[in-house]
mmCIF file of C-alpha atoms in Angstrom:
data_model
loop_
_atom_site.group_PDB
_atom_site.id
_atom_site.type_symbol
_atom_site.label_atom_id
_atom_site.label_comp_id
_atom_site.label_asym_id
_atom_site.label_seq_id
_atom_site.Cartn_x
_atom_site.Cartn_y
_atom_site.Cartn_z
ATOM 1 C CA UNK W 746 -51.570 -62.699 -10.601
ATOM 2 C CA UNK W 747 -48.488 -60.527 -10.038
ATOM 3 C CA UNK W 748 -48.894 -56.914 -11.180
ATOM 4 C CA UNK W 749 -45.901 -55.641 -13.150
ATOM 5 C CA UNK W 750 -45.512 -52.069 -14.388
ATOM 6 C CA UNK W 751 -43.397 -51.644 -17.521
ATOM 7 C CA UNK W 752 -42.119 -48.121 -18.175
ATOM 8 C CA UNK W 753 -41.169 -47.303 -21.765
ATOM 9 C CA UNK W 754 -43.060 -46.757 -25.006
ATOM 10 C CA UNK W 755 -40.301 -48.099 -27.251
ATOM 11 C CA UNK W 756 -39.413 -51.528 -28.560
ATOM 12 C CA UNK W 757 -38.080 -52.908 -25.282
ATOM 13 C CA UNK W 758 -41.098 -51.751 -23.297
ATOM 14 C CA UNK W 759 -43.499 -53.295 -25.807
ATOM 15 C CA UNK W 760 -41.496 -56.537 -25.924
ATOM 16 C CA UNK W 761 -41.293 -56.891 -22.149
ATOM 17 C CA UNK W 762 -45.015 -56.107 -21.791
ATOM 18 C CA UNK W 763 -45.987 -58.669 -24.418
ATOM 19 C CA UNK W 764 -43.650 -61.399 -23.196
ATOM 20 C CA UNK W 765 -44.695 -61.101 -19.554
ATOM 21 C CA UNK W 766 -48.374 -60.980 -20.509
ATOM 22 C CA UNK W 767 -47.974 -64.211 -22.451
ATOM 23 C CA UNK W 768 -46.376 -65.728 -19.348
ATOM 24 C CA UNK W 769 -49.400 -64.963 -17.224
ATOM 25 C CA UNK W 770 -48.576 -61.694 -15.444
ATOM 26 C CA UNK W 771 -50.845 -58.670 -15.134
ATOM 27 C CA UNK W 772 -48.858 -56.107 -17.109
ATOM 28 C CA UNK W 773 -49.383 -52.368 -17.293
ATOM 29 C CA UNK W 774 -47.377 -50.618 -20.041
ATOM 30 C CA UNK W 775 -46.931 -46.903 -19.416
ATOM 31 C CA UNK W 776 -44.808 -43.837 -20.071
ATOM 32 C CA UNK W 777 -44.970 -40.055 -19.831
ATOM 33 C CA UNK W 778 -47.612 -38.021 -21.663
ATOM 34 C CA UNK W 779 -44.948 -37.103 -24.229
ATOM 35 C CA UNK W 780 -45.276 -40.652 -25.589
ATOM 36 C CA UNK W 781 -49.070 -40.684 -25.670
ATOM 37 C CA UNK W 782 -49.187 -41.005 -29.461
ATOM 38 C CA UNK W 783 -47.296 -44.303 -29.469
ATOM 39 C CA UNK W 784 -49.141 -45.727 -26.478
ATOM 40 C CA UNK W 785 -52.570 -44.676 -27.702
ATOM 41 C CA UNK W 786 -51.886 -46.266 -31.094
ATOM 42 C CA UNK W 787 -50.835 -49.510 -29.413
ATOM 43 C CA UNK W 788 -53.870 -49.446 -27.124
ATOM 44 C CA UNK W 789 -56.204 -48.848 -30.064
ATOM 45 C CA UNK W 790 -54.536 -51.693 -31.939
ATOM 46 C CA UNK W 791 -55.429 -53.927 -28.999
ATOM 47 C CA UNK W 792 -52.541 -56.398 -29.100
ATOM 48 C CA UNK W 793 -48.764 -56.537 -29.265
ATOM 49 C CA UNK W 794 -47.369 -59.078 -31.701
ATOM 50 C CA UNK W 795 -43.885 -60.492 -31.121
ATOM 51 C CA UNK W 796 -41.999 -61.636 -34.235
ATOM 52 C CA UNK W 797 -38.452 -62.770 -34.980
ATOM 53 C CA UNK W 798 -36.689 -65.035 -32.514
ATOM 54 C CA UNK W 799 -39.855 -65.107 -30.381
ATOM 55 C CA UNK W 800 -43.465 -65.354 -31.487
ATOM 56 C CA UNK W 801 -46.793 -64.591 -29.917
ATOM 57 C CA UNK W 802 -49.654 -62.145 -29.677
ATOM 58 C CA UNK W 803 -50.418 -60.571 -26.315
ATOM 59 C CA UNK W 804 -53.026 -58.245 -24.885
ATOM 60 C CA UNK W 805 -51.515 -56.475 -21.846
ATOM 61 C CA UNK W 806 -53.826 -55.587 -18.994
ATOM 62 C CA UNK W 807 -53.421 -51.881 -19.780
ATOM 63 C CA UNK W 808 -51.510 -49.534 -22.077
ATOM 64 C CA UNK W 809 -51.765 -46.048 -20.629
ATOM 65 C CA UNK W 810 -50.122 -42.723 -19.832
ATOM 66 C CA UNK W 811 -51.719 -42.873 -16.377
ATOM 67 C CA UNK W 812 -48.482 -43.588 -14.535
ATOM 68 C CA UNK W 813 -50.175 -43.624 -11.141
ATOM 69 C CA UNK W 814 -52.626 -46.334 -12.192
ATOM 70 C CA UNK W 815 -49.841 -48.385 -13.762
ATOM 71 C CA UNK W 816 -47.308 -48.209 -10.921
ATOM 72 C CA UNK W 817 -49.510 -48.078 -7.843
ATOM 73 C CA UNK W 818 -49.659 -51.513 -6.237
ATOM 74 C CA UNK W 819 -47.164 -53.099 -8.656
ATOM 75 C CA UNK W 820 -44.866 -55.671 -7.087
ATOM 76 C CA UNK W 821 -42.283 -55.180 -9.826
ATOM 77 C CA UNK W 822 -41.435 -52.172 -11.997
ATOM 78 C CA UNK W 823 -39.285 -52.607 -15.107
ATOM 79 C CA UNK W 824 -37.876 -49.426 -16.647
ATOM 80 C CA UNK W 825 -37.122 -49.711 -20.362
ATOM 81 C CA UNK W 826 -36.246 -46.102 -21.137
ATOM 82 C CA UNK W 827 -33.035 -44.535 -22.437
ATOM 83 C CA UNK W 828 -30.552 -43.723 -19.711
ATOM 84 C CA UNK W 829 -30.701 -40.018 -20.589
ATOM 85 C CA UNK W 830 -34.156 -40.039 -18.925
ATOM 86 C CA UNK W 831 -33.155 -41.707 -15.649
ATOM 87 C CA UNK W 832 -33.817 -38.833 -13.265
ATOM 88 C CA UNK W 833 -37.043 -37.888 -15.076
ATOM 89 C CA UNK W 834 -38.399 -41.437 -14.932
ATOM 90 C CA UNK W 835 -37.367 -41.909 -11.299
ATOM 91 C CA UNK W 836 -39.332 -38.786 -10.350
ATOM 92 C CA UNK W 837 -42.257 -39.908 -12.482
ATOM 93 C CA UNK W 838 -42.700 -43.261 -10.727
ATOM 94 C CA UNK W 839 -41.499 -42.400 -7.207
ATOM 95 C CA UNK W 840 -44.826 -41.186 -5.727
ATOM 96 C CA UNK W 841 -46.622 -44.404 -6.617
ATOM 97 C CA UNK W 842 -44.128 -47.110 -5.604
ATOM 98 C CA UNK W 843 -45.384 -49.508 -2.964
ATOM 99 C CA UNK W 844 -43.077 -50.435 -0.076
ATOM 100 C CA UNK W 845 -41.207 -53.641 -0.783
ATOM 101 C CA UNK W 846 -41.403 -53.428 -4.569
ATOM 102 C CA UNK W 847 -38.393 -53.922 -6.825
ATOM 103 C CA UNK W 848 -37.380 -51.638 -9.691
ATOM 104 C CA UNK W 849 -35.232 -53.070 -12.491
ATOM 105 C CA UNK W 850 -33.556 -50.891 -15.107
ATOM 106 C CA UNK W 851 -32.971 -52.589 -18.449
ATOM 107 C CA UNK W 852 -29.314 -51.849 -19.320
ATOM 108 C CA UNK W 853 -29.104 -49.393 -16.460
ATOM 109 C CA UNK W 854 -25.667 -47.821 -17.059
ATOM 110 C CA UNK W 855 -25.479 -47.147 -13.268
ATOM 111 C CA UNK W 856 -28.829 -45.376 -13.472
ATOM 112 C CA UNK W 857 -29.716 -47.143 -10.210
ATOM 113 C CA UNK W 858 -27.464 -44.621 -8.462
ATOM 114 C CA UNK W 859 -29.594 -41.747 -9.796
ATOM 115 C CA UNK W 860 -32.879 -43.499 -9.031
ATOM 116 C CA UNK W 861 -31.701 -44.109 -5.482
ATOM 117 C CA UNK W 862 -30.773 -40.442 -5.056
ATOM 118 C CA UNK W 863 -34.185 -39.320 -6.318
ATOM 119 C CA UNK W 864 -35.987 -41.784 -4.072
ATOM 120 C CA UNK W 865 -33.998 -40.614 -1.050
ATOM 121 C CA UNK W 866 -34.768 -36.972 -1.864
ATOM 122 C CA UNK W 867 -38.491 -37.746 -2.144
ATOM 123 C CA UNK W 868 -38.608 -39.917 0.958
ATOM 124 C CA UNK W 869 -39.257 -43.203 -0.862
ATOM 125 C CA UNK W 870 -38.178 -46.076 1.386
ATOM 126 C CA UNK W 871 -38.058 -49.876 1.298
ATOM 127 C CA UNK W 872 -37.729 -50.104 -2.495
ATOM 128 C CA UNK W 873 -35.093 -52.251 -4.213
ATOM 129 C CA UNK W 874 -33.386 -50.637 -7.227
ATOM 130 C CA UNK W 875 -31.085 -52.457 -9.625
ATOM 131 C CA UNK W 876 -30.192 -53.032 -13.245
ATOM 132 C CA UNK W 877 -29.268 -55.631 -15.823
ATOM 133 C CA UNK W 878 -26.033 -55.838 -17.768
ATOM 134 C CA UNK W 879 -27.238 -55.062 -21.270
ATOM 135 C CA UNK W 880 -30.785 -54.663 -22.505
ATOM 136 C CA UNK W 881 -33.328 -57.335 -21.611
ATOM 137 C CA UNK W 882 -34.012 -57.818 -25.336
ATOM 138 C CA UNK W 883 -32.522 -56.660 -28.609
ATOM 139 C CA UNK W 884 -35.647 -55.541 -30.414
ATOM 140 C CA UNK W 885 -37.408 -52.919 -32.530
ATOM 141 C CA UNK W 886 -40.947 -51.555 -32.619
ATOM 142 C CA UNK W 887 -41.425 -52.053 -36.363
ATOM 143 C CA UNK W 888 -45.048 -50.930 -36.679
ATOM 144 C CA UNK W 889 -48.031 -50.241 -34.466
ATOM 145 C CA UNK W 890 -48.482 -53.173 -32.098
ATOM 146 C CA UNK W 891 -45.632 -55.216 -33.584
ATOM 147 C CA UNK W 892 -42.073 -55.835 -32.380
ATOM 148 C CA UNK W 893 -39.183 -57.667 -33.988
ATOM 149 C CA UNK W 894 -37.028 -59.470 -31.409
ATOM 150 C CA UNK W 895 -33.451 -60.306 -32.306
ATOM 151 C CA UNK W 896 -32.856 -62.882 -29.606
ATOM 152 C CA UNK W 897 -34.907 -64.527 -26.853
ATOM 153 C CA UNK W 898 -34.232 -63.669 -23.255
ATOM 154 C CA UNK W 899 -31.176 -65.262 -21.686
ATOM 155 C CA UNK W 900 -29.965 -64.936 -18.097
ATOM 156 C CA UNK W 901 -28.488 -61.507 -17.409
ATOM 157 C CA UNK W 902 -25.943 -60.378 -14.875
ATOM 158 C CA UNK W 903 -27.579 -57.857 -12.552
ATOM 159 C CA UNK W 904 -26.771 -55.778 -9.510
ATOM 160 C CA UNK W 905 -28.575 -53.413 -7.168
ATOM 161 C CA UNK W 906 -27.551 -50.138 -5.603
ATOM 162 C CA UNK W 907 -26.535 -50.442 -2.893
ATOM 163 C CA UNK W 908 -24.833 -53.720 -3.787
ATOM 164 C CA UNK W 909 -26.097 -55.254 -0.555
ATOM 165 C CA UNK W 910 -29.573 -55.369 -2.128
ATOM 166 C CA UNK W 911 -28.493 -57.488 -5.107
ATOM 167 C CA UNK W 912 -29.637 -60.785 -3.608
ATOM 168 C CA UNK W 913 -33.057 -59.292 -2.845
ATOM 169 C CA UNK W 914 -33.288 -58.001 -6.419
ATOM 170 C CA UNK W 915 -32.536 -61.427 -7.868
ATOM 171 C CA UNK W 916 -35.071 -63.060 -5.563
ATOM 172 C CA UNK W 917 -37.759 -60.481 -6.376
ATOM 173 C CA UNK W 918 -37.519 -61.328 -10.084
ATOM 174 C CA UNK W 919 -37.332 -65.081 -9.610
ATOM 175 C CA UNK W 920 -39.833 -66.698 -11.960
ATOM 176 C CA UNK W 921 -40.022 -63.518 -14.038
ATOM 177 C CA UNK W 922 -36.475 -63.032 -15.319
ATOM 178 C CA UNK W 923 -33.416 -65.067 -14.423
ATOM 179 C CA UNK W 924 -30.862 -62.625 -13.024
ATOM 180 C CA UNK W 925 -27.327 -63.654 -12.082
ATOM 181 C CA UNK W 926 -25.795 -61.644 -9.213
ATOM 182 C CA UNK W 927 -22.896 -59.385 -10.191
ATOM 183 C CA UNK W 928 -20.600 -57.504 -7.844
ATOM 184 C CA UNK W 929 -22.011 -54.014 -8.395
ATOM 185 C CA UNK W 930 -23.706 -51.739 -10.913
ATOM 186 C CA UNK W 931 -20.401 -50.402 -12.272
ATOM 187 C CA UNK W 932 -19.414 -53.945 -13.209
ATOM 188 C CA UNK W 933 -22.737 -54.611 -14.965
ATOM 189 C CA UNK W 934 -22.538 -51.302 -16.845
ATOM 190 C CA UNK W 935 -19.048 -51.869 -18.220
ATOM 191 C CA UNK W 936 -19.755 -55.494 -19.155
ATOM 192 C CA UNK W 937 -22.879 -54.570 -21.111
ATOM 193 C CA UNK W 938 -22.355 -54.900 -24.885
ATOM 194 C CA UNK W 939 -23.143 -51.287 -25.747
ATOM 195 C CA UNK W 940 -19.955 -49.902 -24.210
ATOM 196 C CA UNK W 941 -17.949 -51.202 -27.165
ATOM 197 C CA UNK W 942 -20.245 -52.515 -29.899
ATOM 198 C CA UNK W 943 -22.211 -49.425 -30.870
ATOM 199 C CA UNK W 944 -19.335 -46.963 -30.755
ATOM 200 C CA UNK W 945 -17.021 -49.151 -32.848
ATOM 201 C CA UNK W 946 -19.570 -49.985 -35.539
ATOM 202 C CA UNK W 947 -21.423 -46.683 -35.820
ATOM 203 C CA UNK W 948 -18.489 -44.288 -36.057
ATOM 204 C CA UNK W 949 -16.551 -46.481 -38.474
ATOM 205 C CA UNK W 950 -19.590 -46.677 -40.768
ATOM 206 C CA UNK W 951 -20.651 -43.027 -40.567
ATOM 207 C CA UNK W 952 -20.610 -42.457 -44.329
ATOM 208 C CA UNK W 953 -22.563 -45.598 -45.141
ATOM 209 C CA UNK W 954 -25.172 -44.786 -42.487
ATOM 210 C CA UNK W 955 -25.685 -41.164 -43.493
ATOM 211 C CA UNK W 956 -25.683 -41.816 -47.247
ATOM 212 C CA UNK W 957 -27.872 -44.914 -47.222
ATOM 213 C CA UNK W 958 -31.165 -44.513 -49.082
ATOM 214 C CA UNK W 959 -32.459 -47.754 -47.611
ATOM 215 C CA UNK W 960 -32.695 -48.854 -43.964
ATOM 216 C CA UNK W 961 -29.237 -49.555 -42.599
ATOM 217 C CA UNK W 962 -28.512 -52.749 -40.662
ATOM 218 C CA UNK W 963 -25.432 -52.168 -38.552
ATOM 219 C CA UNK W 964 -24.876 -55.801 -37.512
ATOM 220 C CA UNK W 965 -25.425 -57.052 -41.058
ATOM 221 C CA UNK W 966 -23.683 -54.376 -43.119
ATOM 222 C CA UNK W 967 -21.274 -52.753 -40.674
ATOM 223 C CA UNK W 968 -19.091 -55.678 -39.633
ATOM 224 C CA UNK W 969 -15.849 -56.226 -41.507
ATOM 225 C CA UNK W 970 -12.170 -56.839 -40.809
ATOM 226 C CA UNK W 971 -11.648 -53.210 -39.831
ATOM 227 C CA UNK W 972 -14.513 -52.948 -37.338
ATOM 228 C CA UNK W 973 -13.598 -56.296 -35.812
ATOM 229 C CA UNK W 974 -10.073 -54.991 -35.220
ATOM 230 C CA UNK W 975 -11.386 -51.741 -33.727
ATOM 231 C CA UNK W 976 -13.647 -53.690 -31.377
ATOM 232 C CA UNK W 977 -10.755 -55.883 -30.275
ATOM 233 C CA UNK W 978 -8.506 -52.891 -29.598
ATOM 234 C CA UNK W 979 -11.257 -51.181 -27.584
ATOM 235 C CA UNK W 980 -11.760 -54.351 -25.580
ATOM 236 C CA UNK W 981 -8.067 -54.456 -24.716
ATOM 237 C CA UNK W 982 -8.380 -50.935 -23.271
ATOM 238 C CA UNK W 983 -11.493 -51.979 -21.382
ATOM 239 C CA UNK W 984 -9.753 -55.079 -20.032
ATOM 240 C CA UNK W 985 -6.984 -52.910 -18.593
ATOM 241 C CA UNK W 986 -9.560 -50.754 -16.786
ATOM 242 C CA UNK W 987 -11.490 -53.755 -15.472
ATOM 243 C CA UNK W 988 -8.254 -55.318 -14.210
ATOM 244 C CA UNK W 989 -7.411 -52.086 -12.404
ATOM 245 C CA UNK W 990 -10.865 -52.089 -10.799
ATOM 246 C CA UNK W 991 -10.629 -55.762 -9.881
ATOM 247 C CA UNK W 992 -13.769 -56.635 -11.853
ATOM 248 C CA UNK W 993 -14.219 -59.618 -14.183
ATOM 249 C CA UNK W 994 -14.168 -58.610 -17.834
ATOM 250 C CA UNK W 995 -16.606 -60.047 -20.365
ATOM 251 C CA UNK W 996 -15.369 -61.384 -23.714
ATOM 252 C CA UNK W 997 -14.344 -59.190 -26.610
ATOM 253 C CA UNK W 998 -17.205 -58.271 -28.991
ATOM 254 C CA UNK W 999 -14.843 -59.178 -31.812
ATOM 255 C CA UNK W 1000 -15.673 -62.842 -31.164
ATOM 256 C CA UNK W 1001 -19.395 -62.256 -31.764
ATOM 257 C CA UNK W 1002 -18.725 -59.946 -34.715
ATOM 258 C CA UNK W 1003 -16.910 -62.789 -36.472
ATOM 259 C CA UNK W 1004 -19.966 -64.998 -35.993
ATOM 260 C CA UNK W 1005 -22.311 -62.316 -37.345
ATOM 261 C CA UNK W 1006 -20.081 -61.981 -40.410
ATOM 262 C CA UNK W 1007 -19.994 -65.732 -41.113
ATOM 263 C CA UNK W 1008 -22.453 -66.458 -43.961
ATOM 264 C CA UNK W 1009 -22.652 -70.100 -42.897
ATOM 265 C CA UNK W 1010 -24.095 -69.253 -39.463
ATOM 266 C CA UNK W 1011 -27.817 -68.472 -39.338
ATOM 267 C CA UNK W 1012 -28.560 -68.485 -35.608
ATOM 268 C CA UNK W 1013 -28.155 -64.694 -35.523
ATOM 269 C CA UNK W 1014 -30.277 -63.853 -38.581
ATOM 270 C CA UNK W 1015 -33.103 -62.264 -36.575
ATOM 271 C CA UNK W 1016 -30.618 -60.168 -34.626
ATOM 272 C CA UNK W 1017 -28.974 -58.965 -37.825
ATOM 273 C CA UNK W 1018 -32.416 -58.011 -39.149
ATOM 274 C CA UNK W 1019 -32.731 -55.288 -36.501
ATOM 275 C CA UNK W 1020 -32.489 -52.040 -38.445
ATOM 276 C CA UNK W 1021 -30.562 -48.941 -37.510
ATOM 277 C CA UNK W 1022 -29.128 -46.562 -36.814
ATOM 278 C CA UNK W 1023 -30.232 -44.255 -39.626
ATOM 279 C CA UNK W 1024 -28.087 -41.343 -38.436
ATOM 280 C CA UNK W 1025 -25.342 -40.535 -35.961
ATOM 281 C CA UNK W 1026 -27.752 -38.416 -33.940
ATOM 282 C CA UNK W 1027 -29.507 -41.482 -32.532
ATOM 283 C CA UNK W 1028 -29.112 -43.350 -29.245
ATOM 284 C CA UNK W 1029 -26.177 -45.491 -30.457
ATOM 285 C CA UNK W 1030 -24.256 -42.222 -30.049
ATOM 286 C CA UNK W 1031 -26.463 -39.838 -28.049
ATOM 287 C CA UNK W 1032 -27.117 -42.342 -25.240
ATOM 288 C CA UNK W 1033 -24.192 -44.719 -25.297
ATOM 289 C CA UNK W 1034 -21.412 -42.156 -25.513
ATOM 290 C CA UNK W 1035 -22.411 -39.463 -22.978
ATOM 291 C CA UNK W 1036 -23.993 -41.874 -20.517
ATOM 292 C CA UNK W 1037 -21.799 -44.969 -20.737
ATOM 293 C CA UNK W 1038 -18.713 -44.068 -22.730
ATOM 294 C CA UNK W 1039 -17.928 -40.910 -20.783
ATOM 295 C CA UNK W 1040 -18.428 -42.758 -17.508
ATOM 296 C CA UNK W 1041 -15.909 -45.320 -18.697
ATOM 297 C CA UNK W 1042 -13.401 -42.621 -19.678
ATOM 298 C CA UNK W 1043 -13.724 -40.844 -16.349
ATOM 299 C CA UNK W 1044 -13.194 -44.079 -14.424
ATOM 300 C CA UNK W 1045 -10.208 -44.947 -16.596
ATOM 301 C CA UNK W 1046 -8.661 -41.551 -15.830
ATOM 302 C CA UNK W 1047 -9.314 -41.944 -12.111
ATOM 303 C CA UNK W 1048 -7.642 -45.345 -12.086
ATOM 304 C CA UNK W 1049 -4.635 -44.123 -14.073
ATOM 305 C CA UNK W 1050 -5.294 -46.331 -17.115
ATOM 306 C CA UNK W 1051 -4.692 -44.879 -20.579
ATOM 307 C CA UNK W 1052 -7.498 -45.432 -23.114
ATOM 308 C CA UNK W 1053 -6.391 -43.389 -26.152
ATOM 309 C CA UNK W 1054 -8.519 -45.162 -28.757
ATOM 310 C CA UNK W 1055 -11.720 -44.911 -26.747
ATOM 311 C CA UNK W 1056 -11.010 -41.275 -25.891
ATOM 312 C CA UNK W 1057 -10.375 -40.513 -29.553
ATOM 313 C CA UNK W 1058 -13.660 -42.058 -30.639
ATOM 314 C CA UNK W 1059 -15.570 -40.059 -28.027
ATOM 315 C CA UNK W 1060 -13.892 -36.903 -29.346
ATOM 316 C CA UNK W 1061 -14.807 -37.934 -32.887
ATOM 317 C CA UNK W 1062 -18.458 -38.410 -31.909
ATOM 318 C CA UNK W 1063 -18.423 -35.016 -30.192
ATOM 319 C CA UNK W 1064 -17.073 -33.405 -33.366
ATOM 320 C CA UNK W 1065 -19.608 -35.188 -35.577
ATOM 321 C CA UNK W 1066 -22.570 -34.006 -33.514
ATOM 322 C CA UNK W 1067 -20.941 -30.722 -32.416
ATOM 323 C CA UNK W 1068 -21.566 -31.607 -28.789
ATOM 324 C CA UNK W 1069 -19.068 -31.799 -25.956
ATOM 325 C CA UNK W 1070 -20.240 -35.173 -24.682
ATOM 326 C CA UNK W 1071 -17.635 -35.455 -21.955
ATOM 327 C CA UNK W 1072 -18.490 -32.156 -20.269
ATOM 328 C CA UNK W 1073 -22.201 -33.067 -20.314
ATOM 329 C CA UNK W 1074 -21.885 -36.791 -19.736
ATOM 330 C CA UNK W 1075 -22.273 -39.199 -16.843
ATOM 331 C CA UNK W 1076 -18.753 -38.798 -15.477
ATOM 332 C CA UNK W 1077 -17.505 -39.235 -11.941
ATOM 333 C CA UNK W 1078 -17.198 -35.445 -11.677
ATOM 334 C CA UNK W 1079 -20.736 -34.807 -12.869
ATOM 335 C CA UNK W 1080 -22.056 -37.486 -10.515
ATOM 336 C CA UNK W 1081 -20.434 -35.760 -7.550
ATOM 337 C CA UNK W 1082 -17.861 -38.539 -7.175
ATOM 338 C CA UNK W 1083 -14.784 -36.619 -8.287
ATOM 339 C CA UNK W 1084 -12.937 -37.455 -5.080
ATOM 340 C CA UNK W 1085 -12.777 -41.162 -5.892
ATOM 341 C CA UNK W 1086 -9.444 -42.471 -7.124
ATOM 342 C CA UNK W 1087 -8.058 -45.930 -7.829
ATOM 343 C CA UNK W 1088 -9.346 -48.605 -5.449
ATOM 344 C CA UNK W 1089 -11.807 -46.123 -3.928
ATOM 345 C CA UNK W 1090 -13.980 -46.450 -7.037
ATOM 346 C CA UNK W 1091 -14.856 -50.157 -6.796
ATOM 347 C CA UNK W 1092 -15.071 -49.819 -3.007
ATOM 348 C CA UNK W 1093 -17.710 -47.096 -3.343
ATOM 349 C CA UNK W 1094 -19.910 -49.166 -5.658
ATOM 350 C CA UNK W 1095 -19.377 -52.379 -3.712
ATOM 351 C CA UNK W 1096 -19.730 -51.020 -0.186
ATOM 352 C CA UNK W 1097 -21.763 -47.810 -0.301
ATOM 353 C CA UNK W 1098 -24.972 -47.861 1.735
ATOM 354 C CA UNK W 1099 -26.462 -45.296 -0.677
#
């Protein structure tokens, strides 16, 4: 029985732990001591119930804050934490990784680069590090021991850092998750849905979100003609950047938004039942903009592509939360990659030996 360590006390961590347990793996769900309350409640509950587009009740091998016990000896490690925690989580798991194991970041946002740097600093060798394009599941932890899943798992584009490890990453997860090789982690990050979807819907619906007395459902209540048009315009800016980088560009989110808004289509009902956000100080802004959006802006600048709408929305989010996201964010400058320009950017992510 393959031992898999799942890092993350939130909805994705619980969903991954339950799903893989039901599929016959020995799963250890863990996170830092800061999340002991959630994990101890789940452990006391005894099971994790999956509802929504997937169903089942699972009893993982262990739910614990003992990171050493969870990670030591694991063949696979799946990190389901917000990207703001990348360096923290990399340091947390590094001492216990076995040689030859593979680490997968769910919606990594080029976090693999930071994990690799931490591992190199700490002398961790012979470990594969990569990430998926978009989260493994759209889900919520709705109560103790219960998750609502918006859509079942479907094959995800994935890449490793360095990119030469991508094939090994895909092979390591064969039979666990179907991963489709992408060119590099920058490509997977920019083709993940959160680059455009959350920023367009959340900022345009700020008043409705902040004034709502009931739970807000962004993909049920926030999609309209205006937000569809914003999403399309953002995608056109993204397409120009992806063309400049020489990367394939995924479809516009406007196409999916139209399907979500169609009252005759019911295949997305569980997804639209995922609640949130309930404020603009949540991860739809505080993770996606500084970590992913600011990276995108910095790459656009370095490739000479104008992205005025995206830049304006990042400035708007900064004003709303009174935080200079760009100065603090995951930009090329802040990653120590300020010297990269134009074609040097894709070359670094495609060819770097880390």
